[in-house]
PDB file of C-alpha atoms and ligand atoms in Angstrom:
ATOM      1  CA  MET A   1      46.871 -40.122 -29.560  1.00  0.00           C
ATOM      2  CA  ALA A   2      49.638 -41.344 -27.371  1.00  0.00           C
ATOM      3  CA  LEU A   3      51.151 -40.631 -24.006  1.00  0.00           C
ATOM      4  CA  ARG A   4      54.583 -39.039 -24.192  1.00  0.00           C
ATOM      5  CA  ILE A   5      57.342 -39.411 -21.641  1.00  0.00           C
ATOM      6  CA  ILE A   6      57.885 -36.340 -19.457  1.00  0.00           C
ATOM      7  CA  ALA A   7      61.542 -35.287 -19.183  1.00  0.00           C
ATOM      8  CA  LYS A   8      62.822 -34.863 -15.643  1.00  0.00           C
ATOM      9  CA  LYS A   9      65.143 -32.224 -14.175  1.00  0.00           C
ATOM     10  CA  GLY A  10      68.722 -33.153 -14.970  1.00  0.00           C
ATOM     11  CA  GLU A  11      67.938 -33.941 -18.596  1.00  0.00           C
ATOM     12  CA  PRO A  12      69.690 -31.219 -20.672  1.00  0.00           C
ATOM     13  CA  ILE A  13      66.686 -30.762 -22.987  1.00  0.00           C
ATOM     14  CA  LEU A  14      64.835 -28.928 -20.191  1.00  0.00           C
ATOM     15  CA  ASN A  15      67.467 -26.172 -20.120  1.00  0.00           C
ATOM     16  CA  LYS A  16      67.448 -25.410 -23.835  1.00  0.00           C
ATOM     17  CA  HIS A  17      65.889 -22.492 -25.689  1.00  0.00           C
ATOM     18  CA  CYS A  18      63.028 -23.603 -27.960  1.00  0.00           C
ATOM     19  CA  ARG A  19      62.647 -22.562 -31.595  1.00  0.00           C
ATOM     20  CA  PRO A  20      59.434 -20.991 -32.950  1.00  0.00           C
ATOM     21  CA  VAL A  21      56.815 -23.221 -34.556  1.00  0.00           C
ATOM     22  CA  THR A  22      56.744 -22.469 -38.289  1.00  0.00           C
ATOM     23  CA  GLU A  23      54.609 -25.305 -39.677  1.00  0.00           C
ATOM     24  CA  PHE A  24      51.008 -25.598 -38.493  1.00  0.00           C
ATOM     25  CA  ASN A  25      50.582 -29.079 -39.853  1.00  0.00           C
ATOM     26  CA  ALA A  26      49.390 -32.536 -38.830  1.00  0.00           C
ATOM     27  CA  ARG A  27      52.644 -33.151 -37.003  1.00  0.00           C
ATOM     28  CA  LEU A  28      51.989 -30.149 -34.732  1.00  0.00           C
ATOM     29  CA  HIS A  29      48.398 -31.284 -34.172  1.00  0.00           C
ATOM     30  CA  THR A  30      49.565 -34.753 -33.162  1.00  0.00           C
ATOM     31  CA  LEU A  31      52.061 -33.205 -30.746  1.00  0.00           C
ATOM     32  CA  LEU A  32      49.331 -31.034 -29.170  1.00  0.00           C
ATOM     33  CA  ASP A  33      46.894 -33.952 -28.940  1.00  0.00           C
ATOM     34  CA  ASP A  34      49.562 -36.109 -27.314  1.00  0.00           C
ATOM     35  CA  MET A  35      50.432 -33.303 -24.899  1.00  0.00           C
ATOM     36  CA  ARG A  36      46.743 -33.038 -23.910  1.00  0.00           C
ATOM     37  CA  GLU A  37      46.560 -36.751 -23.215  1.00  0.00           C
ATOM     38  CA  THR A  38      49.845 -36.674 -21.290  1.00  0.00           C
ATOM     39  CA  LEU A  39      48.703 -33.695 -19.196  1.00  0.00           C
ATOM     40  CA  MET A  40      45.357 -35.300 -18.358  1.00  0.00           C
ATOM     41  CA  ALA A  41      47.090 -38.536 -17.358  1.00  0.00           C
ATOM     42  CA  SER A  42      49.422 -36.680 -14.996  1.00  0.00           C
ATOM     43  CA  ASN A  43      46.823 -34.385 -13.350  1.00  0.00           C
ATOM     44  CA  GLY A  44      48.925 -31.323 -14.127  1.00  0.00           C
ATOM     45  CA  VAL A  45      47.698 -27.842 -15.033  1.00  0.00           C
ATOM     46  CA  GLY A  46      50.125 -27.204 -17.860  1.00  0.00           C
ATOM     47  CA  LEU A  47      52.719 -28.784 -20.120  1.00  0.00           C
ATOM     48  CA  ALA A  48      55.369 -27.353 -22.452  1.00  0.00           C
ATOM     49  CA  ALA A  49      56.706 -29.076 -25.587  1.00  0.00           C
ATOM     50  CA  PRO A  50      60.280 -29.312 -24.220  1.00  0.00           C
ATOM     51  CA  GLN A  51      58.894 -31.391 -21.337  1.00  0.00           C
ATOM     52  CA  VAL A  52      58.082 -34.051 -23.931  1.00  0.00           C
ATOM     53  CA  SER A  53      61.479 -33.488 -25.566  1.00  0.00           C
ATOM     54  CA  ILE A  54      60.294 -31.285 -28.456  1.00  0.00           C
ATOM     55  CA  LEU A  55      62.263 -28.025 -28.653  1.00  0.00           C
ATOM     56  CA  ARG A  56      59.467 -25.916 -30.132  1.00  0.00           C
ATOM     57  CA  ARG A  57      57.535 -22.974 -28.689  1.00  0.00           C
ATOM     58  CA  ALA A  58      54.253 -24.697 -27.856  1.00  0.00           C
ATOM     59  CA  VAL A  59      52.512 -25.069 -24.500  1.00  0.00           C
ATOM     60  CA  ILE A  60      49.125 -26.103 -23.189  1.00  0.00           C
ATOM     61  CA  VAL A  61      47.437 -24.784 -20.041  1.00  0.00           C
ATOM     62  CA  LEU A  62      44.358 -26.053 -18.233  1.00  0.00           C
ATOM     63  CA  GLU A  63      41.920 -23.168 -17.710  1.00  0.00           C
ATOM     64  CA  THR A  64      40.344 -23.832 -14.335  1.00  0.00           C
ATOM     65  CA  ASN A  65      38.790 -20.421 -13.596  1.00  0.00           C
ATOM     66  CA  VAL A  66      35.683 -21.074 -15.634  1.00  0.00           C
ATOM     67  CA  GLU A  67      32.731 -19.335 -14.033  1.00  0.00           C
ATOM     68  CA  GLN A  68      29.990 -19.872 -16.597  1.00  0.00           C
ATOM     69  CA  ASP A  69      29.521 -23.608 -16.977  1.00  0.00           C
ATOM     70  CA  GLY A  70      32.264 -24.899 -14.704  1.00  0.00           C
ATOM     71  CA  ASP A  71      33.857 -26.979 -17.428  1.00  0.00           C
ATOM     72  CA  GLU A  72      37.634 -26.953 -17.539  1.00  0.00           C
ATOM     73  CA  TYR A  73      39.254 -26.647 -20.925  1.00  0.00           C
ATOM     74  CA  ILE A  74      42.734 -26.589 -22.383  1.00  0.00           C
ATOM     75  CA  ILE A  75      44.288 -23.509 -23.965  1.00  0.00           C
ATOM     76  CA  GLU A  76      46.871 -24.181 -26.670  1.00  0.00           C
ATOM     77  CA  LEU A  77      49.519 -21.471 -27.036  1.00  0.00           C
ATOM     78  CA  ILE A  78      51.886 -21.557 -30.008  1.00  0.00           C
ATOM     79  CA  ASN A  79      54.759 -19.039 -30.150  1.00  0.00           C
ATOM     80  CA  PRO A  80      53.345 -17.316 -27.044  1.00  0.00           C
ATOM     81  CA  GLU A  81      54.505 -14.006 -25.622  1.00  0.00           C
ATOM     82  CA  ILE A  82      53.404 -12.195 -22.488  1.00  0.00           C
ATOM     83  CA  ILE A  83      52.188  -8.765 -23.613  1.00  0.00           C
ATOM     84  CA  ALA A  84      50.756  -7.489 -20.310  1.00  0.00           C
ATOM     85  CA  GLN A  85      50.805  -8.387 -16.660  1.00  0.00           C
ATOM     86  CA  GLU A  86      49.569  -6.864 -13.432  1.00  0.00           C
ATOM     87  CA  GLY A  87      49.471  -7.466  -9.714  1.00  0.00           C
ATOM     88  CA  GLU A  88      51.271 -10.116  -7.734  1.00  0.00           C
ATOM     89  CA  GLN A  89      50.399 -13.443  -6.156  1.00  0.00           C
ATOM     90  CA  ASP A  90      52.424 -15.620  -3.829  1.00  0.00           C
ATOM     91  CA  GLY A  91      51.494 -19.263  -3.941  1.00  0.00           C
ATOM     92  CA  SER A  92      52.753 -22.808  -4.119  1.00  0.00           C
ATOM     93  CA  GLU A  93      53.882 -24.361  -7.356  1.00  0.00           C
ATOM     94  CA  GLY A  94      55.179 -27.658  -8.650  1.00  0.00           C
ATOM     95  CA  CYS A  95      56.421 -29.069 -11.950  1.00  0.00           C
ATOM     96  CA  LEU A  96      55.774 -32.390 -13.667  1.00  0.00           C
ATOM     97  CA  SER A  97      59.485 -32.410 -14.523  1.00  0.00           C
ATOM     98  CA  ILE A  98      60.530 -32.062 -10.861  1.00  0.00           C
ATOM     99  CA  PRO A  99      58.442 -34.655  -9.006  1.00  0.00           C
ATOM    100  CA  GLY A 100      58.088 -34.095  -5.264  1.00  0.00           C
ATOM    101  CA  LEU A 101      59.356 -30.505  -5.171  1.00  0.00           C
ATOM    102  CA  TYR A 102      56.841 -27.811  -4.190  1.00  0.00           C
ATOM    103  CA  GLY A 103      57.665 -24.259  -3.303  1.00  0.00           C
ATOM    104  CA  TYR A 104      56.328 -20.730  -3.016  1.00  0.00           C
ATOM    105  CA  VAL A 105      56.840 -18.587  -6.095  1.00  0.00           C
ATOM    106  CA  LYS A 106      55.725 -14.994  -6.710  1.00  0.00           C
ATOM    107  CA  ARG A 107      53.944 -14.488 -10.023  1.00  0.00           C
ATOM    108  CA  PRO A 108      51.775 -11.750 -11.537  1.00  0.00           C
ATOM    109  CA  MET A 109      48.064 -12.026 -10.617  1.00  0.00           C
ATOM    110  CA  LYS A 110      46.904 -11.365 -14.165  1.00  0.00           C
ATOM    111  CA  VAL A 111      48.733 -12.138 -17.408  1.00  0.00           C
ATOM    112  CA  THR A 112      47.790 -11.506 -21.044  1.00  0.00           C
ATOM    113  CA  VAL A 113      49.428 -13.683 -23.675  1.00  0.00           C
ATOM    114  CA  ARG A 114      49.518 -13.242 -27.434  1.00  0.00           C
ATOM    115  CA  ALA A 115      49.895 -16.530 -29.263  1.00  0.00           C
ATOM    116  CA  GLN A 116      48.929 -18.523 -32.326  1.00  0.00           C
ATOM    117  CA  ASP A 117      46.444 -21.377 -32.281  1.00  0.00           C
ATOM    118  CA  ARG A 118      47.101 -24.784 -33.855  1.00  0.00           C
ATOM    119  CA  ASN A 119      46.163 -23.359 -37.265  1.00  0.00           C
ATOM    120  CA  GLY A 120      48.450 -20.338 -37.028  1.00  0.00           C
ATOM    121  CA  GLU A 121      45.763 -17.743 -36.181  1.00  0.00           C
ATOM    122  CA  TRP A 122      46.911 -15.088 -33.704  1.00  0.00           C
ATOM    123  CA  PHE A 123      44.810 -14.414 -30.607  1.00  0.00           C
ATOM    124  CA  GLU A 124      45.103 -12.919 -27.146  1.00  0.00           C
ATOM    125  CA  VAL A 125      44.062 -14.542 -23.892  1.00  0.00           C
ATOM    126  CA  THR A 126      44.081 -13.218 -20.327  1.00  0.00           C
ATOM    127  CA  GLY A 127      44.497 -15.527 -17.356  1.00  0.00           C
ATOM    128  CA  GLU A 128      44.110 -14.791 -13.666  1.00  0.00           C
ATOM    129  CA  GLY A 129      45.256 -16.577 -10.528  1.00  0.00           C
ATOM    130  CA  LEU A 130      46.236 -20.166 -11.193  1.00  0.00           C
ATOM    131  CA  THR A 131      45.931 -19.710 -14.966  1.00  0.00           C
ATOM    132  CA  ALA A 132      48.250 -16.669 -14.885  1.00  0.00           C
ATOM    133  CA  ARG A 133      50.689 -18.707 -12.800  1.00  0.00           C
ATOM    134  CA  ALA A 134      50.563 -21.562 -15.308  1.00  0.00           C
ATOM    135  CA  PHE A 135      51.099 -19.200 -18.274  1.00  0.00           C
ATOM    136  CA  CYS A 136      54.292 -17.871 -16.648  1.00  0.00           C
ATOM    137  CA  HIS A 137      55.516 -21.323 -15.613  1.00  0.00           C
ATOM    138  CA  GLU A 138      54.969 -22.855 -19.071  1.00  0.00           C
ATOM    139  CA  LEU A 139      56.450 -19.942 -21.017  1.00  0.00           C
ATOM    140  CA  ASP A 140      59.558 -20.157 -18.822  1.00  0.00           C
ATOM    141  CA  HIS A 141      59.969 -23.781 -19.974  1.00  0.00           C
ATOM    142  CA  LEU A 142      60.344 -22.500 -23.568  1.00  0.00           C
ATOM    143  CA  ASP A 143      63.438 -20.580 -22.499  1.00  0.00           C
ATOM    144  CA  GLY A 144      64.911 -23.466 -20.558  1.00  0.00           C
ATOM    145  CA  ILE A 145      63.891 -22.085 -17.163  1.00  0.00           C
ATOM    146  CA  LEU A 146      62.554 -24.332 -14.403  1.00  0.00           C
ATOM    147  CA  PHE A 147      60.473 -22.909 -11.538  1.00  0.00           C
ATOM    148  CA  ASP A 148      62.803 -24.107  -8.782  1.00  0.00           C
ATOM    149  CA  GLN A 149      65.154 -21.194  -9.404  1.00  0.00           C
ATOM    150  CA  TYR A 150      62.378 -18.777  -8.378  1.00  0.00           C
ATOM    151  CA  VAL A 151      61.332 -20.626  -5.235  1.00  0.00           C
ATOM    152  CA  ASP A 152      61.404 -18.372  -2.165  1.00  0.00           C
ATOM    153  CA  ARG A 153      60.719 -21.196   0.271  1.00  0.00           C
ATOM    154  CA  LEU A 154      59.917 -24.882  -0.087  1.00  0.00           C
ATOM    155  CA  LEU A 155      56.658 -26.164   1.351  1.00  0.00           C
ATOM    156  CA  THR A 156      57.012 -28.009   4.630  1.00  0.00           C
ATOM    157  CA  GLU A 157      55.559 -31.493   4.820  1.00  0.00           C
ATOM    158  CA  GLU A 158      52.741 -30.149   7.025  1.00  0.00           C
ATOM    159  CA  GLU A 159      51.824 -27.440   4.527  1.00  0.00           C
ATOM    160  CA  LEU A 160      51.817 -29.960   1.728  1.00  0.00           C
ATOM    161  CA  LEU A 161      49.503 -32.309   3.636  1.00  0.00           C
ATOM    162  CA  ALA A 162      47.213 -29.441   4.625  1.00  0.00           C
ATOM    163  CA  GLU A 163      46.859 -28.412   0.984  1.00  0.00           C
ATOM    164  CA  MET A 164      46.078 -31.925  -0.131  1.00  0.00           C
ATOM    165  CA  GLU A 165      43.393 -32.245   2.560  1.00  0.00           C
ATOM    166  CA  GLU A 166      41.540 -29.178   1.323  1.00  0.00           C
ATOM    167  CA  ALA A 167      39.324 -31.288  -0.891  1.00  0.00           C
ATOM    168  CA  ALA A 168      37.526 -28.343  -2.458  1.00  0.00           C
ATOM    169  CA  GLU A 169      40.750 -26.685  -3.511  1.00  0.00           C
ATOM    170  CA  PRO A 170      43.194 -28.031  -6.033  1.00  0.00           C
ATOM    171  CA  GLU A 171      46.448 -29.255  -4.556  1.00  0.00           C
ATOM    172  CA  THR A 172      49.619 -27.436  -5.488  1.00  0.00           C
ATOM    173  CA  PRO A 173      49.500 -27.125  -9.262  1.00  0.00           C
ATOM    174  CA  GLU A 174      52.079 -29.058 -11.211  1.00  0.00           C
ATOM    175  CA  ALA A 175      52.807 -27.679 -14.599  1.00  0.00           C
TER     176      ALA A 175
HETATM  177 CO1   CO B   1      56.937 -27.309 -15.297  1.00  0.00          CO
END
């Protein structure tokens, strides 16, 4: 496994439309493994292939709403599509490709995605809260959309500090 370099806003690759994944081979598995390592090293909650300069429809999302054993795990979504959504949440958001920018973005409270796994098997997964937010944020990356265009209001410095001091709560998710 290897760390990959995360593209930053201003690099044209982040505004491009990604092509579907058609080959579920070792090359894809290496990409996904590298994305996992890169995400863990950056403390983010999600990462899309175009953020590591690969224009394919693949994202990973950290599932943090685990009630049973408390262990976080990573969901891999290949060729994902949102097939259902409900409710609304208004919360702060950030992006590993736009360091230092945090803002309030409205997202659905609950989102169901249909996607393939790393072996090409189709499945459905439903995320709520932060996970739903991350699904939307990452899928937008596949269509060249960055979250800053949806920001209603940037966080003030005070709000940012207050969030970071809430030790029990995650700071503004970067994805
Ligand atoms: Co992002």
